[in-house]
PDB file of C-alpha atoms in Angstrom:
ATOM      1  CA  MET A   1     -16.433  -0.874  -0.906  1.00 41.00           C
ATOM      2  CA  GLN A   2     -14.479  -0.798  -3.895  1.00 43.00           C
ATOM      3  CA  THR A   3     -10.896   0.534  -3.492  1.00 44.00           C
ATOM      4  CA  ASP A   4      -8.365   1.483  -6.000  1.00 45.00           C
ATOM      5  CA  MET A   5      -5.449  -0.536  -5.833  1.00 42.00           C
ATOM      6  CA  VAL A   6      -2.104  -0.012  -7.856  1.00 41.00           C
ATOM      7  CA  ILE A   7       1.307  -1.576  -8.030  1.00 40.00           C
ATOM      8  CA  MET A   8       4.076   0.990  -7.894  1.00 43.00           C
ATOM      9  CA  GLN A   9       7.138   0.743  -9.746  1.00 45.00           C
ATOM     10  CA  GLU A  10      10.407   1.637  -7.871  1.00 47.00           C
ATOM     11  CA  LYS A  11      10.892   5.376  -8.824  1.00 54.00           C
ATOM     12  CA  ARG A  12      12.463   6.887  -5.804  1.00 50.00           C
ATOM     13  CA  LEU A  13      15.272   9.308  -5.666  1.00 64.00           C
ATOM     14  CA  GLU A  14      16.253   8.347  -1.975  1.00 73.00           C
ATOM     15  CA  VAL A  15      16.723   5.370  -0.083  1.00 76.00           C
ATOM     16  CA  ARG A  16      13.864   4.431   2.267  1.00 79.00           C
ATOM     17  CA  MET A  17      14.928   3.590   5.819  1.00 83.00           C
ATOM     18  CA  LEU A  18      13.462   0.277   6.780  1.00 82.00           C
ATOM     19  CA  CYS A  19      11.466   0.577  10.131  1.00 82.00           C
ATOM     20  CA  ALA A  20       9.113  -0.840  12.583  1.00 86.00           C
ATOM     21  CA  ASP A  21       6.957   1.189  14.824  1.00 91.00           C
ATOM     22  CA  MET A  22       3.121   1.172  15.611  1.00 94.00           C
ATOM     23  CA  ILE A  23       1.346   4.361  14.862  1.00 95.00           C
ATOM     24  CA  GLU A  24      -2.349   5.431  14.800  1.00 97.00           C
ATOM     25  CA  VAL A  25      -3.432   7.094  11.514  1.00 98.00           C
ATOM     26  CA  HIS A  26      -6.334   9.086  10.838  1.00 98.00           C
ATOM     27  CA  TRP A  27      -8.188   9.567   7.482  1.00 98.00           C
ATOM     28  CA  LYS A  28     -11.618   9.961   5.666  1.00 96.00           C
ATOM     29  CA  ASP A  29     -13.312   7.357   3.905  1.00 93.00           C
ATOM     30  CA  PRO A  30     -14.806   8.171   0.369  1.00 91.00           C
ATOM     31  CA  ALA A  31     -18.088   8.785   2.294  1.00 93.00           C
ATOM     32  CA  GLY A  32     -16.582  11.438   4.212  1.00 94.00           C
ATOM     33  CA  LYS A  33     -16.700   9.496   7.656  1.00 96.00           C
ATOM     34  CA  ALA A  34     -13.670   9.911   9.813  1.00 97.00           C
ATOM     35  CA  ARG A  35     -11.669   6.777  10.207  1.00 97.00           C
ATOM     36  CA  ARG A  36      -8.650   5.513  12.383  1.00 97.00           C
ATOM     37  CA  ALA A  37      -6.590   2.398  12.416  1.00 97.00           C
ATOM     38  CA  THR A  38      -3.481   1.256  14.047  1.00 97.00           C
ATOM     39  CA  ALA A  39      -0.796   0.777  11.608  1.00 97.00           C
ATOM     40  CA  LEU A  40       2.597  -0.831  11.274  1.00 95.00           C
ATOM     41  CA  LEU A  41       5.210   1.883   9.766  1.00 94.00           C
ATOM     42  CA  GLU A  42       7.213  -0.341   7.334  1.00 93.00           C
ATOM     43  CA  ASP A  43       9.609   2.303   6.024  1.00 93.00           C
ATOM     44  CA  ILE A  44      10.186   5.948   5.632  1.00 91.00           C
ATOM     45  CA  CYS A  45      12.205   8.650   4.019  1.00 90.00           C
ATOM     46  CA  SER A  46      11.906  12.544   3.962  1.00 91.00           C
ATOM     47  CA  ALA A  47       9.150  12.496   1.176  1.00 93.00           C
ATOM     48  CA  GLY A  48       7.044   9.425   2.289  1.00 95.00           C
ATOM     49  CA  ALA A  49       6.411   6.268   4.160  1.00 95.00           C
ATOM     50  CA  CYS A  50       4.846   2.699   3.720  1.00 96.00           C
ATOM     51  CA  LEU A  51       2.400   1.450   6.222  1.00 97.00           C
ATOM     52  CA  GLN A  52       0.920  -1.858   6.865  1.00 98.00           C
ATOM     53  CA  LEU A  53      -2.819  -2.092   7.759  1.00 97.00           C
ATOM     54  CA  GLU A  54      -5.676  -4.729   8.223  1.00 97.00           C
ATOM     55  CA  THR A  55      -7.913  -2.408   5.944  1.00 95.00           C
ATOM     56  CA  PRO A  56      -7.405  -0.727   2.662  1.00 97.00           C
ATOM     57  CA  ILE A  57      -7.553   3.057   2.083  1.00 97.00           C
ATOM     58  CA  ALA A  58      -8.653   4.672  -1.173  1.00 97.00           C
ATOM     59  CA  LEU A  59      -6.209   6.299  -3.263  1.00 97.00           C
ATOM     60  CA  GLY A  60      -5.713   9.930  -3.104  1.00 96.00           C
ATOM     61  CA  SER A  61      -7.030  10.088   0.594  1.00 97.00           C
ATOM     62  CA  GLU A  62      -5.480  12.427   3.039  1.00 97.00           C
ATOM     63  CA  ILE A  63      -3.914  10.571   5.908  1.00 98.00           C
ATOM     64  CA  HIS A  64      -2.097  11.647   9.105  1.00 97.00           C
ATOM     65  CA  TRP A  65      -0.523  10.855  12.379  1.00 96.00           C
ATOM     66  CA  GLU A  66       1.260  12.351  15.322  1.00 93.00           C
ATOM     67  CA  GLY A  67       4.856  11.862  15.726  1.00 88.00           C
ATOM     68  CA  PRO A  68       6.510  12.579  19.185  1.00 85.00           C
ATOM     69  CA  ARG A  69       7.725  16.013  17.725  1.00 87.00           C
ATOM     70  CA  GLN A  70       5.912  16.466  14.854  1.00 89.00           C
ATOM     71  CA  PRO A  71       2.582  15.659  12.907  1.00 94.00           C
ATOM     72  CA  PHE A  72       2.901  13.769   9.763  1.00 95.00           C
ATOM     73  CA  HIS A  73       0.389  14.478   6.706  1.00 96.00           C
ATOM     74  CA  GLY A  74       0.188  13.019   3.367  1.00 97.00           C
ATOM     75  CA  ALA A  75      -1.759  11.530   0.631  1.00 97.00           C
ATOM     76  CA  VAL A  76      -2.230   7.689  -0.348  1.00 98.00           C
ATOM     77  CA  ARG A  77      -0.291   7.001  -3.421  1.00 97.00           C
ATOM     78  CA  TYR A  78      -0.959   3.078  -3.802  1.00 97.00           C
ATOM     79  CA  CYS A  79      -2.922   0.383  -1.714  1.00 97.00           C
ATOM     80  CA  VAL A  80      -1.514  -3.074  -2.354  1.00 97.00           C
ATOM     81  CA  TYR A  81      -2.753  -6.397  -0.662  1.00 97.00           C
ATOM     82  CA  ARG A  82       0.083  -8.737   0.119  1.00 93.00           C
ATOM     83  CA  GLU A  83      -0.617 -12.009   2.279  1.00 90.00           C
ATOM     84  CA  ILE A  84      -0.544 -10.362   5.590  1.00 91.00           C
ATOM     85  CA  GLY A  85      -2.289  -7.210   5.082  1.00 96.00           C
ATOM     86  CA  TYR A  86      -2.748  -3.637   2.996  1.00 98.00           C
ATOM     87  CA  PHE A  87       0.419  -1.915   2.180  1.00 97.00           C
ATOM     88  CA  ILE A  88      -0.179   1.670   1.969  1.00 98.00           C
ATOM     89  CA  GLY A  89       2.021   4.049   0.202  1.00 97.00           C
ATOM     90  CA  ILE A  90       2.087   7.566   1.676  1.00 97.00           C
ATOM     91  CA  GLU A  91       3.543  10.701  -0.236  1.00 97.00           C
ATOM     92  CA  PHE A  92       4.212  13.259   2.582  1.00 96.00           C
ATOM     93  CA  ALA A  93       2.972  17.016   2.302  1.00 96.00           C
ATOM     94  CA  SER A  94       5.762  19.532   1.632  1.00 92.00           C
ATOM     95  CA  THR A  95       5.081  20.712   5.233  1.00 90.00           C
ATOM     96  CA  SER A  96       5.433  17.276   6.788  1.00 89.00           C
ATOM     97  CA  ARG A  97       9.035  15.927   5.734  1.00 89.00           C
ATOM     98  CA  TRP A  98      10.403  13.197   7.710  1.00 88.00           C
ATOM     99  CA  SER A  99      14.036  13.574   9.290  1.00 83.00           C
ATOM    100  CA  ARG A 100      15.800  11.469  11.972  1.00 79.00           C
ATOM    101  CA  LYS A 101      15.843  14.540  14.301  1.00 82.00           C
ATOM    102  CA  THR A 102      12.191  14.872  14.555  1.00 80.00           C
ATOM    103  CA  TYR A 103      11.100  11.426  14.682  1.00 76.00           C
ATOM    104  CA  LYS A 104      13.090   8.131  15.029  1.00 77.00           C
ATOM    105  CA  PRO A 105      11.018   4.996  14.726  1.00 79.00           C
ATOM    106  CA  GLN A 106      11.480   2.304  17.426  1.00 78.00           C
ATOM    107  CA  HIS A 107      13.394   0.203  14.931  1.00 74.00           C
ATOM    108  CA  LEU A 108      15.179   1.958  12.197  1.00 72.00           C
ATOM    109  CA  LEU A 109      17.626   0.309   9.771  1.00 67.00           C
ATOM    110  CA  ASP A 110      19.348   1.759   6.714  1.00 73.00           C
ATOM    111  CA  PRO A 111      19.408  -1.067   4.088  1.00 74.00           C
ATOM    112  CA  ARG A 112      22.631   0.503   2.418  1.00 75.00           C
ATOM    113  CA  ARG A 113      24.307  -0.784   5.880  1.00 74.00           C
ATOM    114  CA  LEU A 114      23.200  -4.232   4.865  1.00 69.00           C
ATOM    115  CA  LEU A 115      24.945  -4.209   1.660  1.00 63.00           C
ATOM    116  CA  GLU A 116      27.982  -2.901   3.145  1.00 63.00           C
ATOM    117  CA  ASN A 117      28.259  -5.641   5.419  1.00 63.00           C
ATOM    118  CA  ALA A 118      27.540  -8.290   3.102  1.00 62.00           C
ATOM    119  CA  LYS A 119      30.432  -7.051   0.963  1.00 65.00           C
ATOM    120  CA  LYS A 120      32.869  -7.634   3.789  1.00 62.00           C
TER     121      LYS A 120
END
């Protein structure tokens, strides 16, 4: 199976929160077969997230998972292999924006706090 891979340049308008949480994601492969896998949620912001998986997911694939208070739906915008697995960039659908009020990953860290602490 050939999967389109692309490296994204940093173009985000908002800071992604670093996090770690195990989630079960669902999508359809290019042949239309329903797939699911356990993923590690690496980072998140209102517009999207980065997931780490053991398998690639084709660009443009619709992907979803259930949070405790809201479902998340989005599209794969990048898929890059890095030494320990595939990193999948998800752009959330407009009806599926993230906020701390609706879902707080098990581990959550604002990288700006690290910079503030480093300056002290």
